[in-house]
Amino acid sequence: MEMDQLVALCKRRGFLFQSSEIYGGLNGFWDYGPLGVELKRNVREAWWRDMVTAHDDMDTPDGAPCPYEMAGLDCTIIMHPQVWKCSGHYDLFHDYMVDCRESKRRYRHDQVHGRWVEARGQRFFVATQTLGPEGQDEMQHRALKFLGLRAKNAEELAWDGPMVCLTQVDDFSNVLGPDAKTLGTLTEPREFNLMFKTIIGALGGEESAAFLRPETAQGIFVNFKNVIDSTRVKIPFGIAQMGKSFRNEITPRNFTFRSREFEQMEIEFFCHPDQGPAWYKYWRDRRYRWYVELGLAGDRLRLRDHDADELSHYSTGTADIEYAFPFMADGEFGELEGIAHRGDFDLRSHMEGKLVREGDALVVEKDEHGQPRHRGSGRDLSYFDAETKERFVPHVIEPSAGADRATLAFLCEAYCEDEVPDDKGKPTTRTFLKFHPRLAPYKAAVFPLVRKDGMPEVAREIYKQLKPRLNVFYDEKSAVGRRYRRQDEIGTPYCITVDGQTLQDGTVTIRDRDTLEQWRIPKADCAAEIQRRVLGY
Ligand code: GAP
């Protein structure tokens, strides 16, 4: 599948629109249309149900050390600025960017790639943001143009070494920037904090500056004590939150994959330090299974453990769940979710002040006067185990997922084409979205075969029975074949058709989106049958 086909379908059928499109759009921001909003809600609801409300807290789940409880939270997007100072986001949440003096464009340093080339006595680095064979074609075209050569002179270009990231180039004086016509127009990399800043109150100045949260996780840490004190949860337990996060990404791109406003689904799981490694393993496997259960099976999905040099200074284990999105070069994967063993870093930072690593230990970062650089809350965020009489700062396992990235991966995976006969028996290409029924925006569509002979009345009756239980669609316009195609294209798993036989024996046909199989059942059983197939009960 080409990404352009999916993007076109998303716009045509109302899954996703560019934000503020009538004003020319806003880069990095996306609106979910009538079908997209249902799909994303279903992703979020599947996550909340599977991780929180339907989680069985009495038995030990497969692979877990013991039973555990889950609780939920919904925190504010703007929080006390000190939260971000102690979490490290104020000082450390930045990317490096390079600017182009010629094109006035800005790039993320680690997202520019290129190759060295030699020709006609010159050696220079041709930079691009496009990976894979398309990137190579683009580089060749630009190198020739820079040298004033034609395509037939391509053999004169002596490429030196594989494509490498700009981070591996020390001197930019011989770099041809991604949109530049001359060499050496890129500036040295500079830090750029990704948090969006705002001012609280009408009269506020810099002292009233606050930030839109760049992750939902910190709301959970700062409420850890509130949850313990207001519920009867005991360690081990998890707190889940989903909601909007904001990052002023330097180069938002790849549809919704890297947006500036997006939604996260995060769990902070609190456990005894000795049990951290076992819970880390449990969550890494549990979260991977969740994507598989909802249809991301196959070799486009993978679980990748981070190498030791990729780990944050506080983490003893991190794994990413990744998907090979169609806009990525062959062999490349994009992150859907990270699962990190964070030790006691977060709770201790909010107690004591921002922590940094010194040798093997995490210590409070001090300023030049020996004072904590960012003071913690001073609140005791330790946990007392009444049974063992032990007090400790819990360790944290964090499965942190993106709702928009998951939705995009489900859309990419669902996109299918096959060949079917049209109304006249001629083979035509059918496009269908093979969503897991739990994720499909509509669970079923109800049609009368024709708009006469009492068929619409029966079909409407069935529609009304289903509507309170499931999101279903009613359609009586145009030929039934076209109605089936329209539902296939938006991923509706079942179509129920009322036809001449219904009027005689009270049965209707059910058609399966993927197999195109059709079978008859009594119309009175329809609602229960669809519910069982979609929800599994
Ligand atoms: N609390 C940890 C945390 O926020 P992260 O890896 O920065 O970790 C977690 O983000 C998830 O949030 C990512 O795996 C991804 O799915 C999603 N995410 C992060 N930045 C995003 C962006 N700019 N656009 C869309 N989703 C994003």
Coordinates of C-alpha atoms and ligand atoms in Angstrom, one line a residue:
M1 CA 0.0 0.0 0.0
E2 CA 1.3 3.5 -0.8
M3 CA 0.8 6.0 2.0
D4 CA -0.8 8.5 -0.5
Q5 CA -3.7 6.0 -1.0
L6 CA -4.4 5.8 2.7
V7 CA -4.1 9.6 3.2
A8 CA -6.5 10.1 0.3
L9 CA -9.0 7.6 1.8
C10 CA -8.7 9.2 5.2
K11 CA -9.7 12.6 3.8
R12 CA -12.4 11.3 1.4
R13 CA -14.2 9.2 4.0
G14 CA -13.7 11.5 6.9
F15 CA -11.1 9.9 9.1
L16 CA -8.5 12.7 9.2
F17 CA -8.3 16.3 8.1
Q18 CA -5.5 18.8 8.2
S19 CA -6.2 21.2 11.1
S20 CA -7.6 24.7 10.0
E21 CA -7.5 23.5 6.4
I22 CA -9.6 26.3 5.0
Y23 CA -6.9 28.7 6.2
G24 CA -4.2 26.7 4.5
G25 CA -3.6 24.2 7.4
L26 CA -1.4 24.3 10.4
N27 CA 1.7 22.0 10.2
G28 CA 1.8 19.3 12.9
F29 CA -1.9 19.5 13.8
W30 CA -4.6 17.1 12.7
D31 CA -8.4 16.9 13.1
Y32 CA -10.3 13.6 13.4
G33 CA -13.4 13.5 11.2
P34 CA -16.7 11.7 11.9
L35 CA -15.2 8.2 11.3
G36 CA -11.7 9.0 12.7
V37 CA -13.1 10.2 16.0
E38 CA -14.9 6.8 16.4
L39 CA -11.8 4.9 15.4
K40 CA -9.6 6.7 17.9
R41 CA -12.2 6.5 20.6
N42 CA -12.3 2.8 20.1
V43 CA -8.5 2.5 20.4
R44 CA -8.6 4.5 23.6
E45 CA -11.6 2.6 25.0
A46 CA -10.0 -0.7 24.2
W47 CA -6.9 0.4 26.0
W48 CA -8.8 1.7 29.1
R49 CA -11.0 -1.3 29.2
D50 CA -8.2 -3.9 28.7
M51 CA -5.7 -2.2 31.1
V52 CA -8.0 -0.6 33.7
T53 CA -11.7 -1.4 34.1
A54 CA -11.8 -5.0 32.8
H55 CA -8.5 -5.9 34.4
D56 CA -8.9 -8.9 36.7
D57 CA -7.4 -7.8 40.0
M58 CA -8.1 -11.1 41.8
D59 CA -6.0 -13.5 39.8
T60 CA -2.4 -13.5 38.7
P61 CA -2.4 -12.6 34.9
D62 CA -0.1 -14.7 32.6
G63 CA 3.5 -13.8 33.3
A64 CA 2.8 -11.5 36.3
P65 CA 4.5 -12.1 39.7
C66 CA 1.1 -11.7 41.5
P67 CA -2.3 -10.1 41.2
Y68 CA -2.4 -6.3 41.0
E69 CA -4.8 -3.4 41.0
M70 CA -5.3 -0.5 38.5
A71 CA -6.7 3.0 39.1
G72 CA -7.3 5.9 36.7
L73 CA -6.6 9.6 36.7
D74 CA -7.4 12.6 34.5
C75 CA -5.0 15.5 35.3
T76 CA -4.7 19.0 33.9
I77 CA -2.7 19.9 30.9
I78 CA -1.1 22.9 32.6
M79 CA 0.6 22.0 35.9
H80 CA 2.8 23.9 38.3
P81 CA 6.0 24.9 36.5
Q82 CA 8.1 23.2 39.2
V83 CA 6.8 19.8 38.0
W84 CA 8.7 20.2 34.7
K85 CA 11.8 21.5 36.5
C86 CA 12.0 18.4 38.8
S87 CA 11.0 16.0 36.0
G88 CA 13.9 17.3 33.9
H89 CA 11.8 18.5 31.0
Y90 CA 12.7 22.2 31.7
D91 CA 16.4 21.5 31.3
L92 CA 16.6 18.4 29.2
F93 CA 13.6 18.1 27.0
H94 CA 15.1 19.4 23.8
D95 CA 16.1 18.4 20.3
Y96 CA 19.0 19.8 18.3
M97 CA 18.0 21.8 15.3
V98 CA 19.9 23.3 12.4
D99 CA 18.8 26.3 10.4
C100 CA 19.4 26.9 6.7
R101 CA 20.5 30.5 6.1
E102 CA 19.5 30.2 2.4
S103 CA 16.1 28.5 2.5
K104 CA 15.2 29.8 6.0
R105 CA 14.1 26.2 6.8
R106 CA 14.7 24.5 10.1
Y107 CA 15.5 20.8 10.5
R108 CA 15.9 18.4 13.3
H109 CA 19.6 17.6 13.4
D110 CA 19.1 13.8 13.7
Q111 CA 16.5 13.8 10.9
V112 CA 18.8 15.0 8.2
H113 CA 20.7 12.3 6.3
G114 CA 23.0 12.3 3.3
R115 CA 26.1 11.0 1.5
W116 CA 29.5 12.3 0.5
V117 CA 30.0 12.6 -3.2
E118 CA 33.0 13.5 -5.4
A119 CA 32.8 14.9 -8.9
R120 CA 34.7 17.4 -11.0
G121 CA 37.3 18.0 -8.3
Q122 CA 34.8 18.8 -5.6
R123 CA 33.8 16.7 -2.5
F124 CA 30.6 17.6 -0.7
F125 CA 27.8 16.1 1.5
V126 CA 24.3 16.1 -0.1
A127 CA 21.7 16.3 2.7
T128 CA 18.1 15.2 2.5
Q129 CA 15.2 14.3 4.8
T130 CA 14.1 11.4 2.6
L131 CA 15.4 8.0 3.3
G132 CA 15.7 4.9 1.1
P133 CA 15.9 4.7 -2.7
E134 CA 13.8 7.9 -3.0
G135 CA 16.4 9.8 -0.9
Q136 CA 19.2 8.5 -3.2
D137 CA 17.3 9.6 -6.3
E138 CA 16.8 13.0 -4.8
M139 CA 20.4 13.4 -3.7
Q140 CA 21.6 12.4 -7.2
H141 CA 19.3 15.0 -8.8
R142 CA 20.5 17.7 -6.5
A143 CA 24.2 16.8 -6.8
L144 CA 23.9 17.0 -10.6
K145 CA 22.0 20.3 -10.4
F146 CA 24.6 21.8 -8.0
L147 CA 27.4 20.9 -10.4
G148 CA 25.4 22.1 -13.4
L149 CA 25.4 18.6 -15.0
R150 CA 22.7 16.6 -16.8
A151 CA 21.2 13.3 -15.9
K152 CA 23.4 11.5 -18.5
N153 CA 26.5 12.6 -16.4
A154 CA 25.3 10.7 -13.4
E155 CA 28.2 8.2 -13.8
E156 CA 30.6 11.0 -13.0
L157 CA 29.3 11.1 -9.4
A158 CA 31.5 9.0 -7.1
W159 CA 29.4 8.4 -4.0
D160 CA 31.6 7.7 -0.9
G161 CA 30.2 5.5 1.8
P162 CA 26.6 4.8 2.9
M163 CA 23.9 7.2 3.8
V164 CA 24.7 8.7 7.3
C165 CA 23.0 11.0 9.7
L166 CA 24.1 14.7 9.7
T167 CA 25.0 14.1 13.4
Q168 CA 28.1 12.3 12.0
V169 CA 29.3 15.3 10.1
D170 CA 31.6 17.6 12.0
D171 CA 32.1 20.4 9.6
F172 CA 29.1 21.9 7.7
S173 CA 31.1 24.0 5.3
N174 CA 30.8 21.4 2.5
V175 CA 27.2 20.4 3.2
L176 CA 24.5 21.0 0.7
G177 CA 21.4 21.6 2.9
P178 CA 18.2 19.7 2.1
D179 CA 16.7 22.7 0.4
A180 CA 19.8 24.7 -0.5
K181 CA 21.5 25.5 -3.8
T182 CA 24.9 26.5 -2.3
L183 CA 27.2 24.8 0.2
G184 CA 27.7 25.7 3.8
T185 CA 24.3 27.3 4.5
L186 CA 23.5 25.2 7.6
T187 CA 24.1 26.6 11.0
E188 CA 25.7 24.7 13.9
P189 CA 23.2 22.6 15.8
R190 CA 21.3 24.4 18.6
E191 CA 19.1 23.2 21.4
F192 CA 15.4 23.8 21.2
N193 CA 13.1 23.1 24.1
L194 CA 10.0 21.2 22.9
M195 CA 7.6 22.4 25.5
F196 CA 4.9 24.9 24.5
K197 CA 5.0 28.0 26.8
T198 CA 2.0 30.0 27.9
I199 CA 1.3 32.7 30.4
I200 CA -1.2 32.2 33.2
G201 CA -3.5 35.2 34.0
A202 CA -4.3 38.4 32.2
L203 CA -1.5 40.5 33.8
G204 CA 1.1 37.8 33.9
G205 CA 4.7 38.2 32.7
E206 CA 7.6 35.8 32.5
E207 CA 7.1 34.9 36.2
S208 CA 3.7 33.6 35.3
A209 CA 5.0 31.4 32.5
A210 CA 3.7 27.8 32.4
F211 CA 3.9 24.9 30.0
L212 CA 1.5 22.6 28.2
R213 CA 2.3 19.1 29.4
P214 CA 4.7 17.2 27.0
E215 CA 3.6 13.9 28.6
T216 CA 0.7 12.8 30.8
A217 CA 3.0 10.8 33.1
Q218 CA 4.0 13.6 35.5
G219 CA 0.4 14.1 36.5
I220 CA 0.4 10.6 37.8
F221 CA 3.6 11.0 39.8
V222 CA 2.5 14.1 41.5
N223 CA -0.8 12.5 42.4
F224 CA 0.7 9.2 43.6
K225 CA 0.1 10.1 47.3
N226 CA -3.5 11.3 46.6
V227 CA -4.4 8.0 44.9
I228 CA -2.9 5.9 47.8
D229 CA -4.7 8.1 50.4
S230 CA -8.0 8.2 48.7
T231 CA -8.3 4.6 47.6
R232 CA -7.2 1.3 49.3
V233 CA -4.7 0.3 46.6
K234 CA -1.7 -1.5 47.8
I235 CA 1.6 -2.0 46.0
P236 CA 1.9 -3.4 43.4
F237 CA -0.6 -1.3 41.5
G238 CA -0.8 0.9 38.4
I239 CA -2.3 4.3 37.6
A240 CA -3.4 4.9 34.1
Q241 CA -4.1 8.2 32.3
M242 CA -4.9 9.2 28.8
G243 CA -5.1 12.6 27.3
K244 CA -3.5 15.3 25.2
S245 CA 0.2 16.1 25.2
F246 CA 1.9 18.9 23.3
R247 CA 5.4 19.0 21.9
N248 CA 6.7 21.8 19.7
E249 CA 8.3 19.3 17.3
I250 CA 10.9 20.9 15.0
T251 CA 9.8 18.9 12.0
P252 CA 6.4 17.4 12.4
R253 CA 5.8 14.9 9.6
N254 CA 4.5 11.6 8.3
F255 CA 0.8 12.3 8.7
T256 CA -0.1 12.1 12.4
F257 CA 3.0 10.1 13.3
R258 CA 4.9 13.2 14.6
S259 CA 2.4 15.8 15.6
R260 CA 2.6 18.8 17.8
E261 CA -0.6 18.0 19.6
F262 CA -1.3 14.3 20.2
E263 CA -2.8 11.9 22.7
Q264 CA -0.9 9.6 25.0
M265 CA -2.1 6.5 27.0
E266 CA 0.3 6.0 29.9
I267 CA 0.5 3.7 32.8
E268 CA 2.8 4.2 35.8
F269 CA 3.1 0.9 37.6
F270 CA 4.4 1.1 41.2
C271 CA 6.2 -1.9 42.7
H272 CA 8.7 -3.0 45.3
P273 CA 12.3 -2.3 44.1
D274 CA 13.1 -6.1 44.2
Q275 CA 10.2 -6.9 41.9
G276 CA 11.0 -4.2 39.3
P277 CA 12.7 -6.5 36.8
A278 CA 9.9 -9.1 36.9
W279 CA 7.2 -6.4 36.4
Y280 CA 9.2 -4.8 33.6
K281 CA 9.2 -8.1 31.8
Y282 CA 5.5 -8.6 32.4
W283 CA 4.5 -5.2 31.0
R284 CA 6.8 -5.4 28.0
D285 CA 5.1 -8.7 27.0
R286 CA 1.6 -7.7 28.0
R287 CA 1.7 -4.5 26.0
Y288 CA 3.1 -6.2 22.9
R289 CA 0.3 -8.8 23.1
W290 CA -2.3 -6.0 23.2
Y291 CA -1.4 -4.8 19.8
V292 CA -1.3 -8.3 18.4
E293 CA -4.7 -9.1 19.8
L294 CA -6.1 -6.0 18.1
G295 CA -4.8 -7.0 14.7
L296 CA -1.2 -5.8 14.3
A297 CA 0.1 -9.3 13.8
G298 CA 2.9 -10.1 11.4
D299 CA 6.4 -8.9 10.8
R300 CA 5.5 -5.3 10.6
L301 CA 5.2 -5.2 14.4
R302 CA 8.2 -5.9 16.6
L303 CA 9.4 -5.6 20.2
R304 CA 12.9 -4.1 20.4
D305 CA 14.9 -4.0 23.6
H306 CA 17.1 -1.0 23.9
D307 CA 20.9 -1.4 23.9
A308 CA 22.6 -0.3 27.1
D309 CA 23.9 2.9 25.4
E310 CA 20.3 3.9 24.5
L311 CA 19.0 3.8 28.1
S312 CA 18.2 7.0 30.1
H313 CA 20.5 7.6 33.0
Y314 CA 17.9 6.3 35.4
S315 CA 16.6 3.3 33.5
T316 CA 17.7 -0.3 33.9
G317 CA 15.6 -1.6 31.0
T318 CA 13.6 -0.1 28.1
A319 CA 11.9 -1.7 25.2
D320 CA 10.0 -0.2 22.3
I321 CA 7.0 -1.6 20.5
E322 CA 7.5 -0.6 16.9
Y323 CA 5.7 -0.8 13.6
A324 CA 7.0 -0.7 10.1
F325 CA 4.9 2.2 8.8
P326 CA 4.6 2.4 5.0
F327 CA 6.2 5.9 4.9
M328 CA 9.4 4.5 6.4
A329 CA 12.4 3.1 4.4
D330 CA 12.7 -0.7 4.1
G331 CA 13.8 -2.2 7.4
E332 CA 12.9 0.9 9.4
F333 CA 10.4 0.9 12.2
G334 CA 8.6 3.7 14.1
E335 CA 7.9 3.7 17.8
L336 CA 4.3 3.0 19.0
E337 CA 5.0 2.6 22.7
G338 CA 8.0 2.6 25.0
I339 CA 8.1 0.4 28.2
A340 CA 10.7 1.7 30.6
H341 CA 11.9 0.5 34.0
R342 CA 12.4 4.0 35.6
G343 CA 13.5 2.9 39.1
D344 CA 12.6 5.5 41.8
F345 CA 13.8 8.5 39.6
D346 CA 10.4 10.2 39.2
L347 CA 9.0 9.9 42.8
R348 CA 12.4 10.9 44.3
S349 CA 12.7 13.9 42.0
H350 CA 9.3 15.2 43.1
M351 CA 10.3 14.7 46.7
E352 CA 13.9 15.9 46.8
G353 CA 14.5 17.9 43.6
K354 CA 15.8 17.2 40.2
L355 CA 18.1 14.2 40.2
V356 CA 21.2 13.6 38.2
R357 CA 23.6 10.6 38.0
E358 CA 26.9 10.8 39.8
G359 CA 28.8 7.6 39.3
D360 CA 26.3 4.8 40.1
A361 CA 24.1 7.0 42.3
L362 CA 21.3 9.4 41.6
V363 CA 21.8 12.6 43.5
V364 CA 20.0 15.9 43.8
E365 CA 21.5 18.4 41.3
K366 CA 23.1 21.4 43.0
D367 CA 23.7 24.9 41.8
E368 CA 27.0 26.9 42.3
H369 CA 26.0 27.7 45.9
G370 CA 25.5 24.0 46.8
Q371 CA 21.7 24.4 46.9
P372 CA 19.3 22.1 45.0
R373 CA 19.0 23.5 41.5
H374 CA 15.3 22.7 41.3
R375 CA 13.7 22.1 44.6
G376 CA 11.3 19.1 45.0
S377 CA 7.9 19.3 46.7
G378 CA 9.4 18.3 50.0
R379 CA 6.4 15.8 50.4
D380 CA 7.1 12.3 51.5
L381 CA 6.3 10.1 48.5
S382 CA 7.5 6.9 50.0
Y383 CA 5.3 3.9 50.7
F384 CA 4.8 2.0 53.9
D385 CA 4.0 -1.7 53.6
A386 CA 1.8 -2.4 56.6
E387 CA 2.4 -6.2 56.3
T388 CA 6.1 -6.2 56.1
K389 CA 6.5 -3.0 58.1
E390 CA 8.9 -1.8 55.4
R391 CA 9.1 1.8 54.0
F392 CA 10.5 2.3 50.5
V393 CA 10.3 4.6 47.5
P394 CA 8.5 2.4 44.9
H395 CA 10.1 1.6 41.6
V396 CA 8.2 2.4 38.5
I397 CA 7.5 0.6 35.2
E398 CA 6.1 2.9 32.6
P399 CA 4.3 1.6 29.5
S400 CA 3.8 4.8 27.5
A401 CA 1.8 4.6 24.3
G402 CA 0.6 7.2 21.7
A403 CA -3.1 7.0 20.8
D404 CA -2.6 8.7 17.5
R405 CA 0.3 6.5 16.5
A406 CA -1.6 3.4 17.4
T407 CA -4.6 4.6 15.4
L408 CA -2.4 5.3 12.4
A409 CA -0.8 1.8 12.7
F410 CA -4.2 0.2 12.9
L411 CA -5.3 2.2 9.8
C412 CA -2.1 1.2 7.8
E413 CA -2.5 -2.4 8.8
A414 CA -6.2 -2.5 7.9
Y415 CA -5.8 -1.1 4.4
C416 CA -6.4 -4.0 1.9
E417 CA -7.3 -4.5 -1.7
D418 CA -8.6 -7.5 -3.5
E419 CA -10.4 -8.3 -6.7
V420 CA -14.1 -9.0 -6.8
P421 CA -16.7 -9.1 -9.5
D422 CA -18.9 -6.0 -9.8
D423 CA -22.7 -6.0 -10.4
K424 CA -22.1 -7.1 -14.0
G425 CA -19.6 -9.8 -13.1
K426 CA -16.5 -7.8 -14.3
P427 CA -13.5 -8.0 -11.9
T428 CA -12.9 -4.8 -10.0
T429 CA -10.5 -3.7 -7.3
R430 CA -12.2 -3.6 -3.9
T431 CA -10.6 -1.4 -1.1
F432 CA -11.4 -2.4 2.4
L433 CA -10.2 -1.6 5.9
K434 CA -9.8 -4.9 7.8
F435 CA -10.2 -3.4 11.3
H436 CA -10.6 -5.6 14.3
P437 CA -14.3 -5.4 15.0
R438 CA -13.7 -3.7 18.4
L439 CA -11.9 -0.9 16.5
A440 CA -14.2 -0.5 13.5
P441 CA -16.1 2.9 13.6
Y442 CA -19.3 1.1 12.6
K443 CA -19.9 -2.4 13.8
A444 CA -22.6 -3.2 11.3
A445 CA -24.7 -1.6 8.5
V446 CA -28.3 -2.4 7.9
F447 CA -29.8 -2.3 4.4
P448 CA -33.1 -3.1 2.8
L449 CA -32.3 -4.7 -0.5
V450 CA -34.8 -2.3 -2.3
R451 CA -36.7 0.7 -1.1
K452 CA -40.1 -1.0 -1.4
D453 CA -42.3 -4.0 -0.4
G454 CA -42.0 -3.2 3.3
M455 CA -38.2 -4.0 3.4
P456 CA -37.2 -0.5 4.7
E457 CA -39.6 -0.9 7.6
V458 CA -38.1 -4.3 8.7
A459 CA -34.5 -3.0 8.2
R460 CA -35.3 0.1 10.3
E461 CA -36.7 -2.1 13.1
I462 CA -33.4 -4.1 13.2
Y463 CA -31.4 -0.9 13.1
K464 CA -33.3 0.4 16.1
Q465 CA -32.7 -2.8 18.0
L466 CA -28.9 -2.6 17.4
K467 CA -28.4 1.1 17.9
P468 CA -28.6 1.3 21.7
R469 CA -25.9 -1.5 21.9
L470 CA -23.5 -0.7 19.1
N471 CA -22.6 2.0 16.6
V472 CA -24.5 0.9 13.5
F473 CA -25.3 2.6 10.2
Y474 CA -28.5 2.5 8.1
D475 CA -28.5 3.0 4.3
E476 CA -31.2 2.5 1.7
K477 CA -29.8 4.6 -1.1
S478 CA -28.2 3.3 -4.3
A479 CA -27.6 -0.3 -5.5
V480 CA -26.8 -2.8 -2.7
G481 CA -23.4 -3.6 -4.3
R482 CA -22.3 0.0 -4.0
R483 CA -23.6 0.2 -0.4
Y484 CA -21.5 -2.9 0.5
R485 CA -18.4 -1.2 -1.1
R486 CA -18.9 2.0 0.9
Q487 CA -19.0 0.0 4.1
D488 CA -16.0 -2.1 3.1
E489 CA -14.0 1.1 2.5
I490 CA -14.7 2.4 6.0
G491 CA -14.1 -1.0 7.6
T492 CA -17.6 -2.0 8.7
P493 CA -17.2 -5.7 9.6
Y494 CA -20.8 -6.9 9.0
C495 CA -23.7 -5.8 6.7
I496 CA -27.2 -7.0 7.4
T497 CA -29.6 -7.1 4.4
V498 CA -33.3 -7.4 4.5
D499 CA -34.6 -9.0 1.2
G500 CA -37.6 -10.8 -0.3
Q501 CA -36.9 -13.9 1.8
T502 CA -37.0 -11.9 5.0
L503 CA -40.6 -11.1 4.3
Q504 CA -41.5 -14.8 4.0
D505 CA -39.4 -16.5 6.7
G506 CA -38.2 -13.7 8.9
T507 CA -34.4 -14.3 8.2
V508 CA -31.9 -11.8 7.1
T509 CA -28.4 -12.2 5.5
I510 CA -25.2 -11.2 7.3
R511 CA -22.2 -10.5 5.1
D512 CA -18.7 -10.7 6.4
R513 CA -16.4 -7.8 5.2
D514 CA -13.2 -9.9 4.9
T515 CA -14.4 -13.3 3.5
L516 CA -17.5 -11.9 1.7
E517 CA -19.3 -15.0 3.1
Q518 CA -23.0 -14.5 3.5
W519 CA -25.4 -16.5 5.7
R520 CA -28.9 -16.2 7.0
I521 CA -30.1 -15.9 10.6
P522 CA -33.5 -15.1 12.1
K523 CA -33.9 -11.3 12.3
A524 CA -34.7 -11.5 16.0
D525 CA -31.2 -13.0 16.6
C526 CA -29.4 -10.3 14.7
A527 CA -28.6 -7.9 17.6
A528 CA -27.2 -10.7 19.8
E529 CA -25.2 -12.2 17.0
I530 CA -23.5 -9.0 16.0
Q531 CA -22.8 -8.0 19.6
R532 CA -21.2 -11.5 20.2
R533 CA -19.1 -11.2 17.1
V534 CA -17.9 -7.7 17.8
L535 CA -17.5 -7.6 21.6
G536 CA -17.1 -11.3 22.2
Y537 CA -20.0 -11.5 24.7
Ligands
GAP1 N1 6.3 9.4 29.5 C1 7.2 8.9 28.5 C2 7.0 9.4 27.2 O1 6.3 10.4 27.0 P1 7.8 9.2 24.7 O2 8.5 8.0 24.1 O3 8.4 10.5 24.6 O4 7.7 8.7 26.3 C3 5.5 8.0 24.4 O5 6.3 9.2 24.2 C4 4.6 7.8 23.2 O6 3.9 9.0 22.8 C5 5.5 7.5 21.9 O7 5.8 6.1 21.9 C6 4.5 7.8 20.8 O8 3.6 6.8 20.6 C7 3.8 9.0 21.4 N2 4.4 10.3 20.9 C8 5.5 10.9 21.3 N3 5.7 12.0 20.6 C9 4.7 12.1 19.7 C10 4.4 13.0 18.6 N4 5.1 14.1 18.4 N5 3.3 12.7 17.8 C11 2.6 11.7 18.1 N6 2.8 10.8 19.0 C12 3.9 11.0 19.9

